[in-house]
Short mmCIF file of C-alpha atoms in Angstrom, two decimals:
data_model
loop_
_atom_site.label_atom_id
_atom_site.label_comp_id
_atom_site.label_asym_id
_atom_site.label_seq_id
_atom_site.Cartn_x
_atom_site.Cartn_y
_atom_site.Cartn_z
CA MET A 1 122.72 125.53 109.18
CA GLU A 2 122.27 124.18 112.69
CA LYS A 3 119.13 126.31 113.02
CA PHE A 4 117.64 124.66 109.94
CA LYS A 5 118.36 121.21 111.41
CA GLN A 6 116.43 122.14 114.55
CA CYS A 7 113.46 123.30 112.47
CA ALA A 8 113.47 120.08 110.47
CA ALA A 9 113.42 118.06 113.66
CA ASN A 10 110.05 119.62 114.52
CA PHE A 11 108.38 118.50 111.27
CA PRO A 12 105.79 115.70 111.50
CA ALA A 13 107.06 112.22 110.71
CA LEU A 14 106.52 110.75 107.25
CA THR A 15 103.91 108.00 107.53
CA PRO A 16 101.50 106.35 105.09
CA ILE A 17 98.64 106.39 107.61
CA GLY A 18 98.13 110.06 106.79
CA PHE A 19 97.02 109.12 103.27
CA ILE A 20 93.59 108.03 104.50
CA ASP A 21 92.99 111.34 106.28
CA ARG A 22 93.57 113.13 102.97
CA ALA A 23 91.48 110.58 101.06
CA ALA A 24 88.54 111.22 103.40
CA THR A 25 88.85 114.95 102.71
CA VAL A 26 89.36 114.82 98.93
CA TYR A 27 87.49 111.62 98.03
CA GLY A 28 85.10 111.38 100.99
CA ASP A 29 82.02 110.36 98.98
CA CYS A 30 83.94 108.09 96.57
CA ILE A 31 83.86 104.31 96.97
CA SER A 32 86.88 103.03 98.91
CA ILE A 33 86.09 99.31 99.35
CA VAL A 34 83.89 96.85 97.50
CA TYR A 35 83.36 93.38 98.94
CA ASN A 36 80.41 91.31 97.75
CA SER A 37 77.41 93.57 98.49
CA THR A 38 79.36 95.78 100.92
CA ARG A 39 80.30 99.31 99.80
CA PHE A 40 82.27 101.79 101.89
CA THR A 41 83.25 105.35 101.05
CA TRP A 42 86.58 106.91 102.00
CA SER A 43 84.86 108.99 104.67
CA HIS A 44 83.27 105.84 106.09
CA THR A 45 86.53 103.85 105.97
CA PHE A 46 88.45 106.63 107.73
CA LYS A 47 85.89 106.68 110.56
CA ARG A 48 85.98 102.88 110.90
CA CYS A 49 89.78 102.92 111.14
CA ARG A 50 89.74 105.64 113.81
CA LYS A 51 87.12 103.73 115.80
CA LEU A 52 89.15 100.53 115.69
CA ALA A 53 92.32 102.41 116.70
CA SER A 54 90.33 103.94 119.56
CA ALA A 55 89.08 100.52 120.68
CA LEU A 56 92.62 99.12 120.68
CA CYS A 57 93.94 102.03 122.74
CA SER A 58 91.09 101.66 125.22
CA GLN A 59 92.36 98.14 125.84
CA ASN A 60 95.85 99.31 126.74
CA ILE A 61 97.66 98.98 123.42
CA SER A 62 101.01 100.70 123.82
CA ARG A 63 103.45 101.98 121.22
CA GLY A 64 105.38 99.08 119.77
CA ASP A 65 102.89 96.38 120.77
CA VAL A 66 102.31 93.79 118.04
CA VAL A 67 98.85 93.16 116.59
CA SER A 68 98.67 90.01 114.45
CA VAL A 69 96.07 89.30 111.77
CA VAL A 70 95.11 86.01 110.13
CA ALA A 71 92.73 86.87 107.32
CA PRO A 72 92.28 86.81 103.53
CA ASN A 73 91.62 89.93 101.44
CA VAL A 74 88.52 91.16 103.26
CA PRO A 75 87.73 94.78 104.25
CA ALA A 76 88.94 94.25 107.83
CA MET A 77 92.38 93.26 106.55
CA TYR A 78 92.57 96.48 104.54
CA GLU A 79 91.35 98.69 107.39
CA MET A 80 93.88 97.31 109.85
CA HIS A 81 96.72 98.60 107.65
CA PHE A 82 95.66 102.02 108.90
CA ALA A 83 93.94 101.37 112.23
CA VAL A 84 96.73 99.38 113.90
CA PRO A 85 99.56 101.90 113.24
CA MET A 86 97.08 104.71 114.07
CA ALA A 87 97.03 103.21 117.57
CA GLY A 88 100.83 103.29 117.64
CA ALA A 89 101.03 99.50 117.36
CA VAL A 90 102.89 97.26 114.89
CA LEU A 91 100.84 95.35 112.30
CA ASN A 92 101.80 91.72 111.76
CA ASN A 93 100.04 89.98 108.86
CA ILE A 94 100.23 86.18 109.00
CA ASN A 95 100.29 83.98 105.89
CA ILE A 96 97.01 82.04 105.90
CA ARG A 97 98.66 79.18 104.01
CA LEU A 98 100.92 78.27 106.94
CA ASP A 99 100.42 75.17 109.02
CA ALA A 100 99.68 75.42 112.74
CA ARG A 101 103.27 74.62 113.76
CA THR A 102 104.83 77.43 111.72
CA MET A 103 102.11 79.85 112.75
CA ALA A 104 102.75 79.01 116.40
CA GLU A 105 106.47 79.70 115.97
CA GLN A 106 105.71 83.15 114.61
CA PHE A 107 103.29 83.93 117.45
CA SER A 108 105.90 82.82 119.99
CA HIS A 109 108.53 84.98 118.31
CA CYS A 110 106.61 88.26 118.15
CA GLU A 111 104.20 87.76 121.11
CA PRO A 112 101.22 89.75 119.78
CA LYS A 113 99.02 91.55 122.29
CA PHE A 114 95.99 91.13 120.02
CA LEU A 115 95.25 88.51 117.42
CA PHE A 116 92.51 89.17 114.86
CA VAL A 117 91.38 86.01 113.08
CA ASP A 118 88.93 85.58 110.23
CA TYR A 119 86.13 83.17 111.16
CA GLN A 120 87.27 80.73 108.44
CA PHE A 121 90.65 80.23 110.15
CA ILE A 122 89.52 79.84 113.76
CA PRO A 123 90.30 76.07 113.87
CA LEU A 124 93.81 76.62 112.46
CA VAL A 125 94.59 79.47 114.86
CA THR A 126 93.15 77.57 117.81
CA GLU A 127 95.52 74.69 117.09
CA ALA A 128 98.45 77.09 116.73
CA LEU A 129 97.67 78.80 120.04
CA SER A 130 97.41 75.43 121.80
CA ARG A 131 101.13 74.94 121.07
CA ILE A 132 102.37 78.13 122.78
CA ARG A 133 102.35 79.71 126.25
CA HIS A 134 101.74 83.26 125.10
CA LYS A 135 98.00 83.91 124.75
CA PRO A 136 97.04 87.09 122.88
CA ASN A 137 93.62 88.72 123.10
CA LEU A 138 91.58 87.02 120.38
CA VAL A 139 89.17 88.98 118.15
CA VAL A 140 87.04 87.27 115.49
CA ILE A 141 86.53 88.90 112.10
CA GLU A 142 82.99 88.11 110.95
CA GLU A 143 82.04 87.46 107.33
CA THR A 144 79.44 90.24 107.41
CA ILE A 145 78.61 93.11 109.72
CA ASP A 146 76.05 90.77 111.30
CA ARG A 147 77.37 88.22 113.78
CA ASN A 148 78.31 85.07 111.89
CA LYS A 149 77.07 81.76 113.24
CA ALA A 150 80.58 80.29 112.92
CA THR A 151 82.03 82.69 115.52
CA SER A 152 82.42 81.97 119.18
CA GLU A 153 80.01 83.81 121.44
CA ALA A 154 82.81 84.20 123.99
CA ALA A 155 85.22 85.99 121.65
CA PRO A 156 85.02 89.73 120.94
CA THR A 157 84.28 90.54 117.31
CA TYR A 158 85.83 92.97 114.87
CA GLU A 159 82.57 94.81 114.22
CA GLY A 160 81.88 94.87 117.95
CA MET A 161 85.18 96.66 118.58
CA ILE A 162 84.47 99.18 115.84
CA LYS A 163 80.97 99.81 117.23
CA GLY A 164 82.47 100.69 120.60
CA GLY A 165 85.19 102.97 119.23
CA ASP A 166 85.39 106.75 119.00
CA PRO A 167 85.05 108.14 115.43
CA GLU A 168 86.83 111.33 116.58
CA PHE A 169 89.79 109.44 118.06
CA GLN A 170 93.00 111.46 118.02
CA ILE A 171 95.45 109.45 115.95
CA ARG A 172 98.68 108.44 117.67
CA TRP A 173 101.04 109.76 115.04
CA PRO A 174 104.53 108.25 115.17
CA GLU A 175 106.88 110.16 117.45
CA ASP A 176 109.66 109.35 115.02
CA GLU A 177 109.35 108.29 111.36
CA TRP A 178 111.83 105.49 112.07
CA GLN A 179 109.33 104.00 114.53
CA ALA A 180 108.32 100.43 113.65
CA ALA A 181 105.02 100.16 111.76
CA VAL A 182 104.82 96.59 110.44
CA LEU A 183 106.36 93.18 111.05
CA ASN A 184 106.37 90.58 108.27
CA TYR A 185 107.77 87.07 108.31
CA THR A 186 109.70 85.80 105.32
CA SER A 187 107.26 83.15 104.10
CA GLY A 188 108.35 80.51 106.62
CA THR A 189 111.40 79.59 104.55
CA THR A 190 113.55 78.53 107.51
CA SER A 191 112.91 76.75 110.77
CA ALA A 192 113.90 79.89 112.70
CA PRO A 193 111.38 82.76 112.17
CA LYS A 194 112.78 85.82 110.40
CA GLY A 195 110.63 88.81 111.28
CA VAL A 196 111.25 91.80 109.05
CA VAL A 197 110.59 95.18 110.69
CA HIS A 198 109.73 98.23 108.58
CA CYS A 199 109.36 101.82 109.76
CA HIS A 200 106.79 104.48 108.83
CA ARG A 201 109.27 106.34 106.63
CA GLY A 202 110.13 103.27 104.56
CA LEU A 203 106.48 102.36 103.99
CA TYR A 204 105.69 105.96 103.01
CA ALA A 205 108.49 105.91 100.44
CA MET A 206 107.38 102.55 99.03
CA ALA A 207 103.72 103.55 98.80
CA VAL A 208 104.55 106.74 96.88
CA ASP A 209 107.06 104.84 94.74
CA ASN A 210 104.26 102.48 93.65
CA LEU A 211 102.29 105.40 92.25
CA LEU A 212 105.26 106.81 90.35
CA MET A 213 106.63 103.49 89.09
CA TRP A 214 103.26 102.31 87.80
CA GLY A 215 101.91 105.66 86.65
CA MET A 216 98.83 105.36 88.87
CA THR A 217 96.70 108.50 88.57
CA ARG A 218 93.58 109.61 90.44
CA ALA A 219 90.97 107.03 91.38
CA PRO A 220 92.40 103.73 90.11
CA VAL A 221 90.25 100.63 90.55
CA PHE A 222 92.48 98.01 92.17
CA LEU A 223 91.57 94.31 92.23
CA TRP A 224 93.08 92.47 95.21
CA THR A 225 94.42 89.23 93.71
CA LEU A 226 97.68 89.80 95.61
CA PRO A 227 97.33 88.65 99.26
CA MET A 228 97.69 91.54 101.67
CA PHE A 229 99.57 89.17 103.96
CA HIS A 230 102.38 89.08 101.36
CA GLY A 231 104.51 92.00 102.49
CA ASN A 232 101.45 94.18 103.17
CA GLY A 233 100.33 93.72 99.59
CA TRP A 234 103.58 95.35 98.42
CA CYS A 235 102.38 98.56 100.20
CA PHE A 236 99.43 99.02 97.85
CA PRO A 237 96.88 99.39 100.70
CA TRP A 238 98.49 102.76 101.38
CA SER A 239 99.10 103.58 97.70
CA ILE A 240 95.42 103.16 96.80
CA ALA A 241 94.40 105.49 99.64
CA ALA A 242 96.92 108.09 98.45
CA ALA A 243 95.37 107.97 94.96
CA GLY A 244 91.78 107.90 96.21
CA GLY A 245 91.17 104.61 94.44
CA THR A 246 88.70 101.79 94.92
CA ASN A 247 89.74 98.48 96.49
CA ILE A 248 87.93 95.45 95.07
CA CYS A 249 88.34 92.75 97.73
CA LEU A 250 87.99 89.02 97.06
CA ARG A 251 88.06 86.34 99.75
CA LYS A 252 89.22 83.84 97.12
CA PHE A 253 89.25 83.80 93.37
CA ASP A 254 89.69 81.87 90.16
CA ALA A 255 90.02 82.99 86.53
CA LYS A 256 86.28 83.48 86.10
CA LYS A 257 85.98 85.62 89.23
CA ILE A 258 88.91 87.76 88.09
CA PHE A 259 87.42 88.42 84.66
CA ASP A 260 83.96 88.99 86.17
CA ALA A 261 85.38 91.53 88.63
CA ILE A 262 87.37 93.32 85.93
CA THR A 263 84.25 93.69 83.81
CA GLN A 264 81.81 94.54 86.60
CA HIS A 265 83.99 97.10 88.38
CA LYS A 266 86.03 98.37 85.41
CA VAL A 267 89.28 97.37 87.11
CA THR A 268 92.35 99.34 86.01
CA HIS A 269 95.13 97.70 88.08
CA LEU A 270 95.93 94.40 89.77
CA CYS A 271 99.01 92.70 91.19
CA GLY A 272 99.80 89.03 91.40
CA ALA A 273 102.37 86.29 91.27
CA PRO A 274 103.05 84.64 87.90
CA VAL A 275 100.58 81.90 88.87
CA VAL A 276 97.77 84.47 88.63
CA LEU A 277 98.88 85.44 85.12
CA SER A 278 99.04 81.78 84.16
CA MET A 279 95.55 81.24 85.53
CA MET A 280 94.22 84.11 83.43
CA ALA A 281 96.16 83.29 80.26
CA ASN A 282 95.04 79.66 80.33
CA ALA A 283 91.44 80.35 81.31
CA HIS A 284 88.75 78.57 79.34
CA PRO A 285 87.21 80.83 76.66
CA SER A 286 83.88 80.65 78.49
CA GLU A 287 85.51 82.21 81.58
CA ARG A 288 87.05 85.15 79.74
CA LYS A 289 85.40 88.48 79.08
CA PRO A 290 86.49 91.44 76.91
CA LEU A 291 88.39 94.06 78.90
CA PRO A 292 86.47 97.26 79.62
CA GLY A 293 89.64 99.30 79.08
CA ARG A 294 93.39 99.22 79.69
CA VAL A 295 94.26 96.92 82.59
CA GLU A 296 97.72 97.16 84.16
CA ILE A 297 99.23 94.11 85.86
CA LEU A 298 102.28 94.12 88.13
CA THR A 299 103.88 90.72 88.67
CA GLY A 300 106.90 89.54 90.61
CA GLY A 301 108.64 86.40 91.80
CA ALA A 302 109.86 83.79 89.34
CA PRO A 303 109.71 85.42 85.87
CA PRO A 304 106.64 84.29 83.91
CA PRO A 305 107.47 82.32 80.75
CA ALA A 306 107.66 84.41 77.59
CA ALA A 307 104.55 82.61 76.30
CA ILE A 308 102.53 83.98 79.24
CA PHE A 309 103.68 87.53 78.53
CA ARG A 310 102.63 87.11 74.90
CA LYS A 311 99.21 85.69 75.80
CA MET A 312 98.51 88.47 78.29
CA GLU A 313 99.55 91.07 75.74
CA GLU A 314 97.27 89.49 73.11
CA MET A 315 94.38 89.63 75.59
CA GLY A 316 94.93 93.36 76.05
CA PHE A 317 96.74 93.46 79.40
CA SER A 318 99.83 95.58 80.02
CA VAL A 319 102.23 93.61 82.22
CA THR A 320 105.06 95.12 84.28
CA HIS A 321 107.57 92.74 85.81
CA GLY A 322 109.23 93.70 89.09
CA TYR A 323 111.54 92.48 91.81
CA GLY A 324 111.38 92.92 95.54
CA LEU A 325 111.78 91.20 98.89
CA THR A 326 110.00 91.18 102.20
CA GLU A 327 113.06 93.14 103.33
CA THR A 328 112.39 95.92 100.80
CA ALA A 329 108.65 96.36 101.56
CA GLY A 330 107.68 95.92 97.93
CA MET A 331 108.87 96.16 94.33
CA VAL A 332 112.10 98.15 94.23
CA VAL A 333 113.20 97.11 90.74
CA SER A 334 110.94 97.02 87.68
CA SER A 335 111.22 96.34 83.97
CA ALA A 336 110.78 99.97 82.96
CA TRP A 337 109.59 99.91 79.35
CA LYS A 338 111.29 101.87 76.58
CA SER A 339 109.20 103.15 73.68
CA GLU A 340 111.71 101.89 71.11
CA TRP A 341 110.96 98.33 72.22
CA ASP A 342 107.39 98.63 70.91
CA GLU A 343 108.51 97.74 67.39
CA LEU A 344 110.40 94.58 68.38
CA PRO A 345 109.02 91.08 67.69
CA ALA A 346 106.73 89.67 70.39
CA GLU A 347 109.31 87.11 71.52
CA GLU A 348 111.96 89.79 72.03
CA ARG A 349 109.53 92.07 73.87
CA ALA A 350 108.65 89.20 76.21
CA ARG A 351 112.35 88.46 76.81
CA LEU A 352 113.07 92.08 77.72
CA ASN A 353 110.03 92.26 79.99
CA ALA A 354 111.09 89.07 81.79
CA ARG A 355 114.18 90.85 83.11
CA GLN A 356 113.79 92.35 86.56
CA GLY A 357 114.82 95.80 85.29
CA VAL A 358 116.14 98.97 86.90
CA ARG A 359 115.79 100.54 90.34
CA ASN A 360 112.64 102.39 91.29
CA LEU A 361 112.87 105.88 92.72
CA SER A 362 112.68 104.84 96.40
CA LEU A 363 115.81 102.78 95.95
CA ALA A 364 119.10 104.67 96.10
CA GLU A 365 121.14 101.95 94.40
CA VAL A 366 120.95 98.43 93.02
CA ASP A 367 124.09 96.57 92.02
CA VAL A 368 125.43 93.10 91.37
CA LYS A 369 128.60 92.51 93.37
CA ASP A 370 131.15 89.92 94.31
CA PRO A 371 130.00 89.24 97.91
CA ALA A 372 133.58 88.72 99.10
CA THR A 373 135.26 91.79 97.59
CA MET A 374 132.13 93.99 97.12
CA ALA A 375 133.38 94.82 93.63
CA GLY A 376 130.69 95.34 91.03
CA VAL A 377 130.45 92.83 88.16
CA ALA A 378 130.90 93.75 84.53
CA ARG A 379 127.77 94.93 82.72
CA ASP A 380 127.98 92.22 80.11
CA GLY A 381 124.93 90.10 80.94
CA LEU A 382 127.27 87.21 81.71
CA GLN A 383 129.25 87.77 84.91
CA MET A 384 127.15 86.76 87.89
CA GLY A 385 127.26 88.17 91.40
CA GLU A 386 124.97 88.78 94.36
CA VAL A 387 122.20 91.32 93.94
CA MET A 388 122.53 94.08 96.55
CA VAL A 389 120.32 97.09 97.21
CA ARG A 390 120.08 100.10 99.48
CA GLY A 391 117.51 102.81 99.81
CA ALA A 392 114.59 104.31 101.72
CA SER A 393 112.35 101.24 101.84
CA VAL A 394 114.95 98.74 103.06
CA MET A 395 114.02 97.18 106.42
CA LYS A 396 115.13 98.34 109.85
CA GLY A 397 116.22 94.79 110.57
CA TYR A 398 115.13 91.35 111.79
CA LEU A 399 113.19 91.20 115.06
CA HIS A 400 115.23 89.82 117.99
CA ASN A 401 118.17 88.94 115.72
CA GLN A 402 120.93 91.53 115.61
CA GLU A 403 123.47 89.02 114.32
CA LEU A 404 121.36 88.10 111.28
CA THR A 405 120.58 91.78 110.65
CA ALA A 406 124.27 92.68 110.68
CA ARG A 407 125.05 89.83 108.30
CA ALA A 408 122.29 90.83 105.88
CA MET A 409 123.38 94.51 105.90
CA ASP A 410 127.13 93.91 105.93
CA GLY A 411 128.98 96.55 103.96
CA GLY A 412 126.08 99.01 103.99
CA TRP A 413 124.03 97.05 101.44
CA LEU A 414 121.14 94.65 101.83
CA ARG A 415 122.50 91.34 100.57
CA THR A 416 119.56 89.66 98.89
CA GLY A 417 121.11 86.24 98.42
CA ASP A 418 119.93 86.30 94.79
CA LEU A 419 122.39 85.83 91.97
CA GLY A 420 122.09 87.99 88.89
CA VAL A 421 123.74 89.80 86.01
CA LEU A 422 123.69 93.35 84.74
CA HIS A 423 123.12 93.82 81.02
CA PRO A 424 124.95 96.50 79.01
CA ASP A 425 121.85 98.73 79.18
CA GLY A 426 121.97 98.63 83.00
CA TYR A 427 118.97 96.29 83.44
CA LEU A 428 119.14 93.59 86.11
CA GLU A 429 118.31 89.95 85.46
CA ILE A 430 118.06 87.35 88.23
CA LYS A 431 119.75 84.07 87.31
CA ASP A 432 119.55 81.95 90.45
CA ARG A 433 118.96 82.07 94.17
CA SER A 434 121.94 81.34 96.32
CA LYS A 435 119.69 80.57 99.31
CA GLY A 436 117.99 77.71 97.50
CA VAL A 437 114.59 79.36 97.67
CA ILE A 438 111.88 78.04 95.35
CA ILE A 439 109.17 80.57 94.40
CA SER A 440 105.91 78.71 93.90
CA GLY A 441 102.81 80.77 93.24
CA GLY A 442 104.57 83.83 94.63
CA VAL A 443 105.38 82.09 97.94
CA ASN A 444 108.94 81.26 98.99
CA ILE A 445 109.81 77.66 99.83
CA SER A 446 113.17 76.76 101.34
CA SER A 447 114.75 73.72 99.70
CA VAL A 448 116.78 73.20 102.88
CA GLU A 449 113.66 72.89 105.02
CA VAL A 450 112.01 70.44 102.63
CA GLU A 451 115.23 68.39 102.56
CA SER A 452 115.29 68.23 106.35
CA VAL A 453 111.81 66.67 106.35
CA LEU A 454 112.80 64.19 103.65
CA TYR A 455 115.86 63.16 105.60
CA SER A 456 113.63 62.37 108.59
CA HIS A 457 112.07 59.50 106.61
CA PRO A 458 113.61 56.22 107.83
CA LEU A 459 114.08 54.84 104.28
CA ILE A 460 115.61 57.94 102.66
CA VAL A 461 119.40 58.03 102.62
CA GLU A 462 120.00 61.13 100.50
CA ALA A 463 117.75 64.03 99.54
CA ALA A 464 118.07 67.19 97.49
CA VAL A 465 115.32 69.60 96.43
CA VAL A 466 115.42 71.97 93.46
CA ALA A 467 112.92 74.04 91.53
CA ARG A 468 111.07 72.40 88.67
CA PRO A 469 109.65 74.92 86.16
CA ASP A 470 105.87 74.82 86.11
CA PRO A 471 103.59 76.60 83.61
CA PHE A 472 101.00 77.36 86.31
CA TRP A 473 102.89 77.85 89.59
CA GLY A 474 106.12 79.20 88.07
CA GLU A 475 108.14 76.68 90.06
CA THR A 476 107.37 73.65 92.24
CA PRO A 477 109.63 71.65 94.58
CA CYS A 478 111.19 68.63 92.90
CA ALA A 479 112.83 66.12 95.25
CA PHE A 480 115.64 63.75 94.29
CA VAL A 481 116.13 60.92 96.76
CA SER A 482 118.07 57.71 97.18
CA ILE A 483 116.70 55.03 99.49
CA ASN A 484 117.93 52.26 101.71
CA ASN A 485 117.93 49.20 99.45
CA ASN A 486 118.17 46.83 102.39
CA CYS A 487 114.58 47.44 103.41
CA SER A 488 111.75 45.36 102.02
CA GLU A 489 109.23 48.23 102.08
CA VAL A 490 108.58 49.83 98.70
CA LEU A 491 108.72 53.61 98.75
CA SER A 492 106.67 55.38 96.10
CA GLU A 493 106.35 59.01 95.00
CA VAL A 494 102.86 59.17 96.53
CA LYS A 495 104.14 57.91 99.89
CA VAL A 496 107.01 60.44 99.98
CA ILE A 497 104.73 63.36 99.15
CA SER A 498 102.21 62.22 101.76
CA PHE A 499 104.98 61.91 104.35
CA CYS A 500 106.03 65.52 103.70
CA ARG A 501 102.49 66.90 103.69
CA GLU A 502 101.93 65.42 107.15
CA ARG A 503 104.94 67.34 108.51
CA MET A 504 104.81 70.73 106.81
CA ALA A 505 102.51 73.17 105.06
CA HIS A 506 101.09 71.40 102.00
CA PHE A 507 102.30 74.04 99.54
CA MET A 508 105.89 73.37 100.64
CA ALA A 509 105.79 69.62 100.01
CA PRO A 510 107.42 68.25 96.82
CA LYS A 511 105.14 67.92 93.82
CA THR A 512 107.61 65.57 92.09
CA VAL A 513 109.88 62.85 93.53
CA ILE A 514 112.68 61.25 91.51
CA PHE A 515 114.38 58.12 92.83
CA MET A 516 118.11 57.66 92.10
CA GLN A 517 120.66 55.05 93.07
CA GLU A 518 122.94 57.87 94.24
CA LEU A 519 122.75 61.64 93.93
CA PRO A 520 125.48 63.26 91.77
CA LYS A 521 128.28 64.74 93.88
CA THR A 522 131.51 66.67 93.60
CA SER A 523 134.84 65.18 94.62
CA THR A 524 134.32 66.61 98.09
CA GLY A 525 130.94 64.88 98.45
CA LYS A 526 128.72 67.93 97.86
CA VAL A 527 125.50 67.29 95.90
CA GLN A 528 125.67 68.85 92.43
CA LYS A 529 122.38 70.71 92.41
CA PHE A 530 123.07 72.26 89.03
CA VAL A 531 122.90 68.74 87.55
CA LEU A 532 119.58 68.11 89.30
CA ARG A 533 118.18 71.43 88.07
CA GLU A 534 118.91 70.43 84.49
CA ILE A 535 117.09 67.12 85.03
CA ALA A 536 114.12 69.00 86.54
CA LYS A 537 114.03 71.32 83.52
CA THR A 538 113.99 68.30 81.21
CA LEU A 539 111.08 66.82 83.17
CA ALA A 540 109.16 70.07 82.78
CA GLU A 541 109.86 70.20 79.06
CA ASP A 542 108.79 66.58 78.57
CA SER A 543 105.50 67.14 80.43
CA SER A 544 104.68 70.15 78.26
CA ASN A 545 105.10 68.21 75.01
#
């Protein structure tokens, strides 16, 4: 047996970057990327990735160095999911919706050696870099292969680096499949950056899992409505290469652009937060177009309302609901459909689909446990506990934070901080989030961080933030505040929202502000957030009537 172990140790490491090598061999002349008038084949994309990896290595990129990217869903963003780890470096996608302060904190935390920035975000990145001492090598991503007028003549360009690279570059395969491949930050939900590190093996498992879970066959046509900066697009950049599919890239989109792209390119699959589904379901009839065939949608985050599921079904879409975290690299739980549910009423089908579901194949186990005793809860759909998972795609840990890593993985399980129940049929349903995270448009917002900004206002005495259900965004921050009545200044909802927007990313600021004489509290003085949540739900119901 020891001999077999030695043989296994000599096998190449599992890594998703090998998928593009195979794609270039099997699907070399097939279209890999579509972006406006740009068309690349898999053979072309593979060469571009090798040339960029070569250019990075020629500028002294070492194994483990971080390469950050600030860009929307453009071809360069896709290519760097292969090129950066091909150079042995660690890819760090930055959320383009962050403000300069939060972006600067992330740069300071991971200290990237290179920073690729889309021309549209040069002013934002310039402001972020002005706040920190560490200065990475800046590379500008142009809008087209021609030099864009908006770029700085002094800065190297993405296409310039590719032009100078070697198309026969020998890929730096990982020496160990546990070697770090990507670094993702958890949506800026706390003041201290939490950088999630994933290894090649975990990403490989997640990318293959996507294909199995979703039933993706050869040559899918994938529309990028999911930002690639959100957990590496749930690992679909690598999944699409493995399947030899076509990536339809959009810099930005609305309902009309989505329907136009589906029709023009005969899209078969797309991912997105519930806000994308809401956008499509509520699109004006003039923006909609008949589907060219079956279109699969994978959604995650706050469960879409049952009405959205019904509308999407009526329009001809097949929606799969899933659950995942930055720490799991993608969707590790999904609402696996049972054929016997086909005959149920539409309302019941939507209710079943709104549950998070059962574990995918890359996940060894998912359970709902008492976090203190680690005992599993009853499968009765009633008893709540903390959702815990373990499996191949779970993170290596948090960058530069062993204490937080140990706490999150205490007991051999990843403690998600989400509260849920298990139904008698074994399906998971999330009920609440113990961390106070609000999921708005697929992006996490920490209620604690918003509250800290509110408390910095000189007239606000008490503040609490909860999620208010929203038909478009899924959830939005709703702030409850009490003010100092001794001041003559009148504080309005508009003024509070403006105050917050000046001090944090705009998407994190409250969308609703409710003034109260005093916030409801327990006998020990703790704010009763469950009472505030019920009020927020009532507000949402009233606005929909």
